[in-house]
XYZ file of C-alpha atoms in Angstrom:
87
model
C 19.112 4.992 17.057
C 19.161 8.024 14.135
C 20.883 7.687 11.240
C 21.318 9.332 7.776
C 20.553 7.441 4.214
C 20.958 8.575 0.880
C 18.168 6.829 -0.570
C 17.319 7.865 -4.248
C 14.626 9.638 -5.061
C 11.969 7.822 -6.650
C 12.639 4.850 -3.868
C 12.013 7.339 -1.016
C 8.581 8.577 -3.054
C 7.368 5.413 -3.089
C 7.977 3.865 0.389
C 6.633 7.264 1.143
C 3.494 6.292 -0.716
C 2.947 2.526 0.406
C 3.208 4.003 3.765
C 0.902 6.602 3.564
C -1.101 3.882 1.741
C -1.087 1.703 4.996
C -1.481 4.149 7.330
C 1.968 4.004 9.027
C 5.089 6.680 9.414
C 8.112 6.106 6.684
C 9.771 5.550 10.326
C 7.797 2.568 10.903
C 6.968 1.431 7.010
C 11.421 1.210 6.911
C 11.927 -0.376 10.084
C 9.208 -3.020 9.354
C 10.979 -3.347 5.949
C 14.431 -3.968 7.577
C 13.056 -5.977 9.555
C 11.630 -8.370 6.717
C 14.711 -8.202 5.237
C 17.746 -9.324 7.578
C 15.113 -11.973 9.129
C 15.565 -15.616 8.114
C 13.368 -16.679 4.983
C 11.102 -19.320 7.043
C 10.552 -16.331 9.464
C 8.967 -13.239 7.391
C 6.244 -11.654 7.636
C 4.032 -9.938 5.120
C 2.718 -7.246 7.499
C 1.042 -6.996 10.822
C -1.830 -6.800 9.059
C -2.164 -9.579 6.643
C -2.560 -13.560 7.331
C -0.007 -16.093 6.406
C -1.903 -17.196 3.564
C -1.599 -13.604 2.058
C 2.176 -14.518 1.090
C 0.976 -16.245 -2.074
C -0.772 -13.159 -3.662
C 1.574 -10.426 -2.640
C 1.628 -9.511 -6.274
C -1.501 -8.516 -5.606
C -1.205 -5.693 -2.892
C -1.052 -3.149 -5.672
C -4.635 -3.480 -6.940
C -5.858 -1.579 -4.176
C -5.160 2.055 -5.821
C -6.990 0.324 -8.923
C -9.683 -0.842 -6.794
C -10.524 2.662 -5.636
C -10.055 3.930 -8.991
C -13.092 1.734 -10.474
C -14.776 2.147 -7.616
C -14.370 5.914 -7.598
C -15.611 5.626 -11.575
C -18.731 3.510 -10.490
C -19.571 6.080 -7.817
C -19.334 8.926 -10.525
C -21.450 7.279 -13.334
C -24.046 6.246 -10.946
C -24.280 10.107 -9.807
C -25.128 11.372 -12.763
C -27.420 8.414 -13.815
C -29.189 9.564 -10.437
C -29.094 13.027 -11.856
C -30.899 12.415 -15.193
C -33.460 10.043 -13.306
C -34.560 13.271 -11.035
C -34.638 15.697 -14.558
């Protein structure tokens, strides 16, 4: 079924994001977000993709753009230490 939302802007940027972020359409990110929602509490799941035991540390889904980031610095000062070595 289609229908039209009028869902602010910096909401629709970021389930935009997270679903880039998981590899999914906003189409499927939403529906597995409405989903989540109207189901009963005991029932909900946390993603396809993640165990039960994930539920606990949800908080901590967001690191992952920080965990690239230090790991995208690490790459970068070990290129030019690798760069001075070869001098």
């Amino acid at each position: 079924m289609k229908t039209t939302l009028d869902i602010p802007d910096l909401l629709f940027r970021q389930a935009k994001a997270r679903a880039a972020l998981r590899g999914v359409s906003l189409r499927q990110f939403v529906t597995e977000a409405l989903e989540d929602k109207v189901a009963p509490s005991s029932t909900r799941r946390f993603g396809k993709d993640e165990p039960p035991w994930m539920q606990g540390f949800g908080a901590l889904a967001d690191l992952k753009n920080e965990t690239r980031r230090v790991e995208k610095r690490i790459a970068e000062a070990f290129e030019s230490i690798e760069a001075e070595d070869r001098g």
